[in-house]
Amino acid sequence: YTTNNQDVLTNITHGNLEHDGGTLSLISNFIVAGALTNASGDFNPGVQNITANGIIWNGGTVNSFPSQDWDIGTDGVDINGGTFVATSGAFTVAGDWDMTGSGTFTPGTGTVIFDGPSAQLITSADQAFYSVLYSNTDASVSITDKFEINSAGTLTIDESATFASAGNDFNHNNGTIINNGTFEI
């Protein structure tokens, strides 16, 4: 999808999808079997559920504050540029979370749920999450740099899940911590 404002085709599963210019708007639930790449232009998810194996965000802006569930697979989330806004619904990620580029992350008021089938890494580039839930019971979820949650947010570690600070700074900003698993500091 390039240049002009467009609505995404409905009732199909996309392979890999690249958006480059204009505003791409969702008018129904959205499924990408591969990666959703936003090279430039704005993305208007509205109130649609999103399922993708991965998100690569290189530029552009997620318009408004999305509110439905997003389910991102083992390719994870890679924010390199632009402004990425997380849904206020459930945002599950089975892969790594990488914000090492120049992008800006707006966490909304939802919970990012790390539920991968293997070890997961979080690189947040000193940008705070609102709330985070670790439900990956197969391997640890580790941070690679300073990790922070919002003062009104909650960090939850499920039973049999492990969150590892791996020697990096952790700032809960007086938010809530619920630890039913293992918190490695």
XYZ file of N, CA, C and O in Angstrom:
740
model
N 0.862 -1.172 0.000
C 0.000 0.000 0.000
C 0.903 1.229 0.000
O 1.720 1.397 0.899
N 0.758 2.059 -1.036
C 1.649 3.209 -1.167
C 0.898 4.487 -1.503
O -0.211 4.458 -2.038
N 1.500 5.589 -1.192
C 1.162 6.942 -1.603
C -0.184 7.479 -1.151
O -0.242 8.440 -0.425
N -1.293 6.903 -1.560
C -2.619 7.472 -1.291
C -3.231 6.907 -0.018
O -2.861 5.837 0.445
N -4.237 7.633 0.503
C -5.012 7.102 1.622
C -5.781 5.882 1.135
O -6.389 5.916 0.067
N -5.761 4.792 1.919
C -6.400 3.547 1.491
C -7.012 2.811 2.670
O -6.550 2.934 3.795
N -8.044 2.026 2.389
C -8.604 1.092 3.347
C -8.040 -0.280 3.023
O -7.896 -0.641 1.860
N -7.706 -1.053 4.064
C -7.159 -2.393 3.870
C -8.245 -3.329 3.368
O -9.388 -3.282 3.816
N -7.880 -4.190 2.437
C -8.808 -5.198 1.940
C -9.289 -6.072 3.090
O -8.514 -6.425 3.979
N -10.537 -6.427 3.081
C -11.099 -7.209 4.184
C -11.245 -8.682 3.812
O -11.213 -9.055 2.647
N -11.404 -9.498 4.837
C -11.662 -10.932 4.697
C -10.567 -11.692 3.965
O -10.836 -12.661 3.276
N -9.320 -11.205 4.106
C -8.186 -11.942 3.548
C -7.064 -11.957 4.582
O -7.017 -11.112 5.475
N -6.168 -12.923 4.431
C -4.959 -12.943 5.236
C -3.826 -12.463 4.349
O -3.579 -13.029 3.285
N -3.170 -11.386 4.771
C -2.034 -10.860 4.026
C -0.805 -11.701 4.344
O -0.688 -12.240 5.436
N 0.143 -11.800 3.404
C 1.415 -12.469 3.659
C 2.287 -11.517 4.449
O 2.198 -11.410 5.661
N 3.139 -10.769 3.768
C 3.858 -9.638 4.348
C 3.186 -8.395 3.796
O 2.817 -8.354 2.624
N 3.045 -7.375 4.617
C 2.385 -6.162 4.156
C 3.272 -4.971 4.465
O 3.744 -4.812 5.588
N 3.534 -4.137 3.439
C 4.302 -2.913 3.636
C 3.448 -1.717 3.275
O 2.816 -1.681 2.220
N 3.449 -0.746 4.172
C 2.731 0.509 3.946
C 3.771 1.616 3.819
O 4.648 1.758 4.662
N 3.635 2.426 2.748
C 4.628 3.469 2.489
C 3.942 4.687 1.899
O 3.902 4.869 0.684
N 3.355 5.534 2.755
C 2.748 6.791 2.308
C 1.248 6.802 2.446
O 0.581 5.770 2.438
N 0.670 7.985 2.626
C -0.773 8.117 2.816
C -1.189 7.566 4.168
O -0.367 7.266 5.025
N -2.490 7.424 4.369
C -3.015 6.835 5.601
C -3.639 5.488 5.268
O -4.494 5.391 4.392
N -3.218 4.470 5.964
C -3.766 3.130 5.794
C -4.757 2.898 6.927
O -4.390 2.959 8.097
N -6.018 2.665 6.591
C -7.073 2.504 7.593
C -7.620 1.091 7.583
O -7.850 0.512 6.519
N -7.844 0.554 8.781
C -8.456 -0.766 8.899
C -9.963 -0.598 9.005
O -10.448 0.238 9.761
N -10.691 -1.416 8.251
C -12.149 -1.363 8.315
C -12.733 -2.683 8.818
O -13.933 -2.826 8.927
N -11.856 -3.632 9.130
C -12.282 -4.888 9.757
C -11.048 -5.487 10.420
O -9.958 -4.928 10.343
N -11.212 -6.624 11.083
C -10.071 -7.276 11.715
C -8.989 -7.527 10.678
O -9.274 -7.729 9.497
N -7.746 -7.534 11.111
C -6.599 -7.482 10.217
C -5.656 -8.629 10.540
O -5.234 -8.780 11.692
N -5.331 -9.458 9.534
C -4.446 -10.610 9.737
C -3.287 -10.539 8.744
O -3.498 -10.452 7.531
N -2.057 -10.584 9.281
C -0.854 -10.610 8.459
C -0.056 -11.837 8.886
O 0.377 -11.933 10.036
N 0.106 -12.789 7.979
C 0.822 -14.024 8.303
C 2.312 -13.775 8.498
O 2.972 -14.515 9.215
N 2.838 -12.726 7.889
C 4.245 -12.356 8.031
C 4.372 -11.079 8.826
O 3.761 -10.923 9.878
N 5.146 -10.133 8.284
C 5.413 -8.877 8.985
C 4.574 -7.738 8.422
O 4.399 -7.616 7.217
N 4.082 -6.906 9.326
C 3.470 -5.629 8.970
C 4.569 -4.589 9.098
O 5.085 -4.353 10.193
N 4.975 -3.995 7.963
C 6.031 -2.988 7.966
C 5.431 -1.645 7.599
O 4.770 -1.513 6.563
N 5.640 -0.649 8.452
C 5.195 0.712 8.147
C 6.443 1.537 7.854
O 7.195 1.897 8.754
N 6.695 1.783 6.555
C 7.877 2.532 6.138
C 7.651 4.028 6.310
O 8.520 4.757 6.779
N 6.456 4.496 5.932
C 6.076 5.898 6.110
C 4.562 5.979 5.986
O 3.905 5.031 5.584
N 4.016 7.125 6.330
C 2.572 7.294 6.291
C 1.943 6.877 7.604
O 2.563 6.225 8.440
N 0.717 7.277 7.791
C 0.018 7.012 9.044
C -0.801 5.728 8.958
O -1.175 5.277 7.886
N -1.071 5.173 10.129
C -1.811 3.918 10.241
C -2.984 4.157 11.179
O -2.792 4.596 12.310
N -4.175 3.905 10.689
C -5.385 4.118 11.475
C -6.043 2.760 11.745
O -6.844 2.291 10.949
N -5.713 2.126 12.899
C -6.264 0.801 13.171
C -7.708 0.825 13.641
O -8.384 -0.199 13.600
N -8.192 1.988 14.087
C -9.564 2.058 14.580
C -9.780 1.099 15.729
O -8.949 0.985 16.615
N -10.883 0.384 15.689
C -11.227 -0.559 16.762
C -11.144 -2.003 16.262
O -11.910 -2.857 16.661
N -10.171 -2.259 15.410
C -10.032 -3.587 14.808
C -8.980 -4.418 15.537
O -7.959 -3.897 15.982
N -9.212 -5.718 15.636
C -8.206 -6.645 16.145
C -7.117 -6.801 15.091
O -7.404 -6.812 13.889
N -5.874 -6.952 15.547
C -4.748 -7.141 14.635
C -3.994 -8.402 15.041
O -3.678 -8.592 16.214
N -3.717 -9.252 14.056
C -2.876 -10.426 14.241
C -1.779 -10.355 13.191
O -2.076 -10.243 11.998
N -0.523 -10.379 13.631
C 0.612 -10.352 12.705
C 1.749 -11.136 13.335
O 1.861 -11.200 14.561
N 2.596 -11.729 12.501
C 3.745 -12.444 13.054
C 4.783 -11.464 13.586
O 5.564 -11.803 14.459
N 4.787 -10.238 13.073
C 5.721 -9.230 13.553
C 5.314 -7.855 13.072
O 4.545 -7.712 12.118
N 5.811 -6.813 13.760
C 5.608 -5.425 13.349
C 6.972 -4.767 13.249
O 7.776 -4.836 14.184
N 7.223 -4.124 12.103
C 8.432 -3.328 11.897
C 7.946 -1.905 11.641
O 7.260 -1.641 10.648
N 8.276 -0.990 12.548
C 7.779 0.382 12.465
C 8.963 1.308 12.183
O 9.760 1.594 13.054
N 9.067 1.766 10.908
C 10.195 2.596 10.489
C 9.848 4.070 10.357
O 10.736 4.901 10.249
N 8.565 4.412 10.319
C 8.159 5.806 10.170
C 6.654 5.910 10.191
O 5.936 4.918 10.175
N 6.164 7.145 10.239
C 4.720 7.360 10.288
C 4.205 7.279 11.711
O 4.960 7.076 12.663
N 2.897 7.415 11.852
C 2.269 7.476 13.165
C 1.045 6.578 13.211
O 0.276 6.528 12.257
N 0.867 5.889 14.341
C -0.396 5.205 14.601
C -1.354 6.283 15.078
O -1.097 6.950 16.076
N -2.440 6.491 14.334
C -3.401 7.540 14.676
C -4.262 7.143 15.861
O -4.647 5.985 15.991
N -4.588 8.097 16.674
C -5.475 7.967 17.835
C -4.949 6.914 18.795
O -3.778 6.570 18.787
N -5.806 6.407 19.635
C -5.435 5.375 20.595
C -6.242 4.122 20.285
O -7.415 4.038 20.636
N -5.624 3.131 19.613
C -6.347 1.909 19.288
C -6.841 1.208 20.549
O -6.234 1.340 21.612
N -7.944 0.456 20.405
C -8.559 -0.111 21.608
C -8.831 -1.609 21.545
O -9.289 -2.172 22.524
N -8.570 -2.251 20.453
C -8.853 -3.681 20.356
C -7.608 -4.511 20.662
O -6.548 -3.986 20.934
N -7.745 -5.826 20.578
C -6.648 -6.734 20.887
C -5.689 -6.855 19.708
O -6.120 -6.958 18.561
N -4.395 -6.838 20.013
C -3.348 -7.065 19.029
C -2.558 -8.289 19.469
O -2.143 -8.388 20.617
N -2.334 -9.220 18.548
C -1.612 -10.445 18.837
C -0.428 -10.534 17.874
O -0.610 -10.801 16.683
N 0.782 -10.298 18.401
C 1.982 -10.254 17.574
C 2.815 -11.503 17.854
O 3.112 -11.823 19.003
N 3.216 -12.181 16.798
C 3.895 -13.473 16.898
C 5.371 -13.388 17.227
O 5.875 -12.390 17.751
N 6.085 -14.429 16.859
C 7.469 -14.615 17.262
C 8.457 -13.667 16.577
O 9.604 -13.575 16.999
N 8.041 -12.953 15.521
C 8.928 -11.945 14.922
C 8.969 -10.679 15.769
O 9.812 -9.815 15.552
N 8.053 -10.537 16.722
C 8.090 -9.457 17.694
C 7.800 -8.084 17.141
O 7.218 -7.917 16.064
N 8.220 -7.073 17.902
C 7.978 -5.663 17.581
C 9.319 -4.956 17.475
O 10.145 -5.042 18.391
N 9.533 -4.236 16.362
C 10.778 -3.531 16.100
C 10.433 -2.094 15.726
O 9.967 -1.831 14.620
N 10.635 -1.152 16.664
C 10.276 0.258 16.448
C 11.555 1.033 16.148
O 12.393 1.231 17.024
N 11.699 1.473 14.884
C 12.915 2.151 14.436
C 12.732 3.642 14.193
O 13.695 4.378 14.137
N 11.503 4.093 13.970
C 11.248 5.498 13.666
C 9.765 5.788 13.782
O 8.952 4.887 14.001
N 9.385 7.042 13.638
C 7.980 7.428 13.714
C 7.442 7.340 15.126
O 8.186 7.315 16.102
N 6.111 7.276 15.234
C 5.441 7.180 16.527
C 4.549 5.962 16.537
O 3.627 5.848 15.732
N 4.830 5.048 17.444
C 4.061 3.820 17.567
C 3.208 3.903 18.826
O 3.721 4.151 19.917
N 1.906 3.703 18.672
C 0.967 3.773 19.788
C 0.411 2.375 20.020
O -0.140 1.761 19.107
N 0.553 1.876 21.247
C 0.048 0.544 21.582
C -1.445 0.597 21.857
O -1.976 1.611 22.306
N -2.109 -0.497 21.598
C -3.533 -0.596 21.870
C -3.798 -0.561 23.377
O -2.966 -0.994 24.169
N -4.953 -0.040 23.743
C -5.352 -0.083 25.155
C -6.016 -1.415 25.487
O -6.341 -1.682 26.627
N -6.212 -2.258 24.476
C -6.688 -3.631 24.694
C -5.491 -4.514 25.012
O -4.402 -4.040 25.319
N -5.660 -5.817 24.927
C -4.561 -6.750 25.164
C -3.584 -6.683 23.997
O -3.978 -6.744 22.841
N -2.306 -6.550 24.291
C -1.259 -6.481 23.270
C -0.279 -7.602 23.581
O 0.626 -7.444 24.397
N -0.473 -8.780 22.976
C 0.397 -9.918 23.243
C 1.541 -9.960 22.232
O 1.350 -9.664 21.060
N 2.717 -10.329 22.731
C 3.915 -10.411 21.898
C 4.623 -11.721 22.229
O 4.971 -11.968 23.380
N 4.850 -12.544 21.206
C 5.543 -13.812 21.405
C 7.029 -13.708 21.100
O 7.787 -14.624 21.397
N 7.463 -12.591 20.516
C 8.868 -12.396 20.178
C 9.493 -11.301 21.016
O 8.963 -10.903 22.055
N 10.613 -10.766 20.531
C 11.322 -9.693 21.222
C 10.638 -8.350 20.984
O 9.864 -8.182 20.034
N 10.965 -7.390 21.837
C 10.481 -6.009 21.714
C 11.728 -5.141 21.612
O 12.536 -5.100 22.537
N 11.899 -4.424 20.483
C 13.118 -3.665 20.236
C 12.781 -2.231 19.838
O 12.174 -2.000 18.798
N 13.188 -1.270 20.671
C 12.964 0.145 20.370
C 14.297 0.889 20.257
O 14.439 2.003 20.743
N 15.307 0.281 19.606
C 16.631 0.890 19.552
C 16.747 2.008 18.530
O 17.722 2.731 18.530
N 15.777 2.186 17.663
C 15.849 3.246 16.665
C 15.452 4.594 17.239
O 15.420 4.804 18.452
N 15.091 5.515 16.373
C 14.726 6.872 16.794
C 13.221 7.030 16.988
O 12.726 8.140 17.147
N 12.490 5.939 16.983
C 11.042 5.993 17.116
C 10.587 6.377 18.514
O 11.328 6.278 19.480
N 9.335 6.813 18.588
C 8.712 7.169 19.855
C 7.613 6.165 20.147
O 6.821 5.828 19.270
N 7.563 5.718 21.397
C 6.559 4.753 21.818
C 5.568 5.440 22.747
O 5.954 6.040 23.742
N 4.278 5.352 22.400
C 3.208 5.849 23.261
C 2.470 4.626 23.769
O 1.806 3.931 22.998
N 2.562 4.328 25.080
C 2.049 3.060 25.584
C 0.540 2.979 25.755
O 0.014 1.891 25.949
N -0.188 4.089 25.669
C -1.625 4.026 25.913
C -1.888 3.593 27.344
O -1.074 3.828 28.234
N -2.996 2.918 27.575
C -3.335 2.467 28.924
C -3.520 0.961 28.988
O -4.114 0.446 29.924
N -3.004 0.270 28.009
C -3.164 -1.175 27.966
C -1.989 -1.905 28.574
O -1.036 -1.312 29.082
N -2.065 -3.210 28.495
C -1.026 -4.088 29.026
C -0.346 -4.809 27.881
O -1.002 -5.410 27.041
N 0.998 -4.735 27.843
C 1.764 -5.517 26.884
C 2.061 -6.854 27.563
O 2.606 -6.895 28.660
N 1.639 -7.944 26.910
C 1.758 -9.284 27.473
C 2.838 -10.045 26.711
O 2.724 -10.248 25.503
N 3.881 -10.446 27.416
C 4.948 -11.230 26.810
C 4.661 -12.701 27.080
O 4.713 -13.153 28.227
N 4.319 -13.444 26.006
C 3.853 -14.823 26.155
C 4.543 -15.787 25.206
O 3.955 -16.756 24.757
N 5.802 -15.516 24.892
C 6.499 -16.295 23.872
C 6.750 -17.743 24.231
O 6.681 -18.139 25.390
N 7.084 -18.548 23.217
C 7.394 -19.963 23.420
C 8.872 -20.198 23.732
O 9.300 -21.322 23.913
N 9.670 -19.123 23.763
C 11.094 -19.223 24.076
C 11.529 -17.911 24.727
O 10.715 -17.007 24.909
N 12.812 -17.795 25.050
C 13.320 -16.596 25.720
C 12.986 -15.343 24.899
O 13.016 -15.368 23.674
N 12.650 -14.262 25.622
C 12.322 -12.994 24.980
C 13.188 -11.884 25.560
O 13.508 -11.891 26.746
N 13.540 -10.912 24.698
C 14.330 -9.757 25.107
C 13.515 -8.493 24.914
O 12.800 -8.354 23.913
N 13.669 -7.548 25.858
C 13.000 -6.251 25.750
C 14.067 -5.168 25.759
O 14.822 -5.032 26.717
N 14.128 -4.413 24.662
C 14.989 -3.242 24.577
C 14.060 -2.049 24.461
O 13.368 -1.893 23.457
N 14.025 -1.218 25.508
C 13.019 -0.149 25.555
C 13.574 1.233 25.271
O 12.801 2.184 25.173
N 14.883 1.384 25.146
C 15.497 2.681 24.832
C 14.995 3.779 25.764
O 14.712 4.894 25.337
N 14.849 3.444 27.036
C 14.442 4.396 28.074
C 13.036 4.968 27.845
O 12.739 6.094 28.230
N 12.174 4.195 27.197
C 10.781 4.598 26.990
C 9.891 3.682 27.827
O 10.004 2.471 27.763
N 9.010 4.274 28.611
C 8.214 3.528 29.588
C 7.034 2.809 28.949
O 6.413 3.309 28.012
N 6.704 1.657 29.507
C 5.473 0.937 29.211
C 4.417 1.415 30.206
O 4.746 1.950 31.263
N 3.133 1.174 29.895
C 2.095 1.465 30.875
C 2.040 0.296 31.867
O 2.446 0.416 33.001
N 1.538 -0.847 31.414
C 1.526 -2.071 32.225
C 2.114 -3.207 31.412
O 2.000 -3.227 30.180
N 2.739 -4.153 32.118
C 3.369 -5.299 31.460
C 3.002 -6.557 32.231
O 2.981 -6.564 33.466
N 2.711 -7.624 31.493
C 2.418 -8.930 32.073
C 3.373 -9.941 31.455
O 3.483 -10.032 30.229
N 4.071 -10.696 32.316
C 4.945 -11.774 31.844
C 4.227 -13.085 32.066
O 4.036 -13.501 33.207
N 3.799 -13.705 30.974
C 3.134 -15.002 31.083
C 3.887 -16.085 30.326
O 3.384 -17.182 30.144
N 5.102 -15.778 29.873
C 5.958 -16.746 29.202
C 6.470 -17.724 30.255
O 7.298 -17.372 31.086
N 5.973 -18.942 30.238
C 6.383 -19.940 31.230
C 7.418 -20.915 30.678
O 7.850 -21.823 31.380
N 7.831 -20.728 29.420
C 8.805 -21.622 28.799
C 10.247 -21.153 28.973
O 11.170 -21.957 28.947
N 10.448 -19.837 29.117
C 11.795 -19.280 29.256
C 11.672 -17.884 29.852
O 10.579 -17.323 29.925
N 12.787 -17.309 30.241
C 12.735 -15.994 30.888
C 12.537 -14.875 29.866
O 12.859 -15.002 28.696
N 11.976 -13.779 30.360
C 11.880 -12.531 29.615
C 12.883 -11.598 30.280
O 12.808 -11.349 31.488
N 13.855 -11.109 29.506
C 14.939 -10.301 30.058
C 14.970 -8.928 29.416
O 14.647 -8.775 28.242
N 15.388 -7.928 30.209
C 15.562 -6.589 29.660
C 17.021 -6.400 29.273
O 17.920 -6.989 29.871
N 17.255 -5.588 28.234
C 18.611 -5.348 27.754
C 19.089 -3.943 28.080
O 20.233 -3.601 27.800
N 18.204 -3.106 28.631
C 18.550 -1.752 29.036
C 17.563 -1.322 30.124
O 16.773 -2.144 30.595
N 17.590 -0.068 30.512
C 16.697 0.402 31.570
C 15.248 0.116 31.204
O 14.822 0.361 30.084
N 14.486 -0.419 32.177
C 13.082 -0.763 31.964
C 12.236 0.036 32.933
O 12.572 0.179 34.105
N 11.100 0.542 32.425
C 10.265 1.415 33.241
C 8.791 1.180 32.944
O 8.418 0.941 31.799
N 7.965 1.217 34.010
C 6.519 1.205 33.831
C 5.953 2.514 34.356
O 6.578 3.203 35.165
N 4.770 2.852 33.910
C 4.071 4.067 34.305
C 3.704 4.003 35.784
O 3.442 2.925 36.316
N 3.621 5.149 36.437
C 3.284 5.188 37.863
C 1.885 4.655 38.140
O 1.595 4.198 39.244
N 1.002 4.683 37.155
C -0.343 4.130 37.315
C -0.437 2.705 36.778
O -1.495 2.089 36.825
N 0.683 2.187 36.272
C 0.689 0.866 35.657
C 1.008 -0.249 36.629
O 1.265 -0.033 37.812
N 0.997 -1.473 36.082
C 1.256 -2.672 36.880
C 2.211 -3.590 36.136
O 2.057 -3.829 34.946
N 3.199 -4.103 36.851
C 4.070 -5.159 36.354
C 3.593 -6.442 37.001
O 3.565 -6.551 38.226
N 3.183 -7.427 36.181
C 2.687 -8.693 36.700
C 3.555 -9.826 36.155
O 3.799 -9.897 34.949
N 3.999 -10.686 37.064
C 4.758 -11.879 36.681
C 3.904 -13.077 37.061
O 3.642 -13.317 38.236
N 3.423 -13.816 36.047
C 2.568 -14.978 36.293
C 3.329 -16.115 36.959
O 4.563 -16.188 36.891
N 2.572 -17.040 37.531
C 3.139 -18.231 38.127
C 3.944 -18.984 37.073
O 3.504 -19.124 35.927
N 5.128 -19.423 37.419
C 6.054 -20.161 36.551
C 6.710 -19.292 35.484
O 7.430 -19.799 34.628
N 6.470 -17.977 35.492
C 7.127 -17.058 34.556
C 8.315 -16.411 35.258
O 8.337 -16.285 36.482
N 9.317 -15.997 34.464
C 10.506 -15.351 35.012
C 10.758 -14.039 34.289
O 10.812 -13.999 33.057
N 10.920 -12.963 35.060
C 11.325 -11.662 34.541
C 12.715 -11.379 35.083
O 12.937 -11.399 36.294
N 13.679 -11.138 34.182
C 15.070 -10.935 34.585
C 15.534 -9.539 34.207
O 15.453 -9.147 33.041
N 16.020 -8.795 35.206
C 16.539 -7.456 34.909
C 17.932 -7.530 34.286
O 18.396 -6.553 33.706
N 18.588 -8.668 34.409
C 19.885 -8.928 33.767
C 20.900 -7.821 34.048
O 21.683 -7.442 33.181
N 20.852 -7.261 35.267
C 21.806 -6.231 35.657
C 21.456 -4.836 35.182
O 22.229 -3.897 35.375
N 20.307 -4.663 34.556
C 19.883 -3.354 34.059
C 18.964 -2.662 35.064
O 18.355 -3.307 35.919
N 18.847 -1.345 34.943
C 17.987 -0.561 35.832
C 16.524 -0.917 35.621
O 16.089 -1.175 34.489
N 15.781 -0.912 36.725
C 14.338 -1.149 36.693
C 13.675 -0.042 37.504
O 14.029 0.197 38.648
N 12.704 0.653 36.891
C 12.010 1.742 37.573
C 10.514 1.494 37.485
O 9.927 1.555 36.410
N 9.908 1.223 38.634
C 8.465 0.972 38.653
C 7.670 2.252 38.900
O 6.444 2.242 38.832
N 8.354 3.381 39.161
C 7.693 4.682 39.345
C 6.554 4.637 40.355
O 5.552 5.307 40.199
N 6.689 3.804 41.369
C 5.644 3.606 42.384
C 4.378 2.966 41.817
O 3.312 3.072 42.406
N 4.513 2.320 40.659
C 3.402 1.524 40.141
C 3.286 0.244 40.950
O 4.008 0.021 41.918
N 2.392 -0.618 40.558
C 2.126 -1.856 41.286
C 2.946 -3.002 40.707
O 3.069 -3.124 39.486
N 3.490 -3.842 41.577
C 4.196 -5.047 41.159
C 3.476 -6.248 41.763
O 3.276 -6.308 42.980
N 3.057 -7.180 40.898
C 2.427 -8.418 41.337
C 3.317 -9.562 40.868
O 3.439 -9.814 39.677
N 3.970 -10.229 41.821
C 4.920 -11.275 41.481
C 4.412 -12.622 41.972
O 4.486 -12.939 43.146
N 3.908 -13.436 41.053
C 3.515 -14.808 41.349
C 4.527 -15.811 40.790
O 4.320 -17.009 40.893
N 5.575 -15.298 40.170
C 6.582 -16.148 39.547
C 7.956 -15.847 40.121
O 8.133 -15.813 41.331
N 8.924 -15.568 39.231
C 10.286 -15.273 39.631
C 10.708 -13.922 39.080
O 10.608 -13.676 37.879
N 11.181 -13.045 39.969
C 11.682 -11.727 39.591
C 13.178 -11.743 39.870
O 13.603 -11.638 41.014
N 14.000 -11.889 38.807
C 15.444 -11.938 38.965
C 16.019 -10.534 38.847
O 15.890 -9.897 37.818
N 16.631 -10.080 39.943
C 17.207 -8.731 39.948
C 18.712 -8.857 40.039
O 19.241 -9.563 40.879
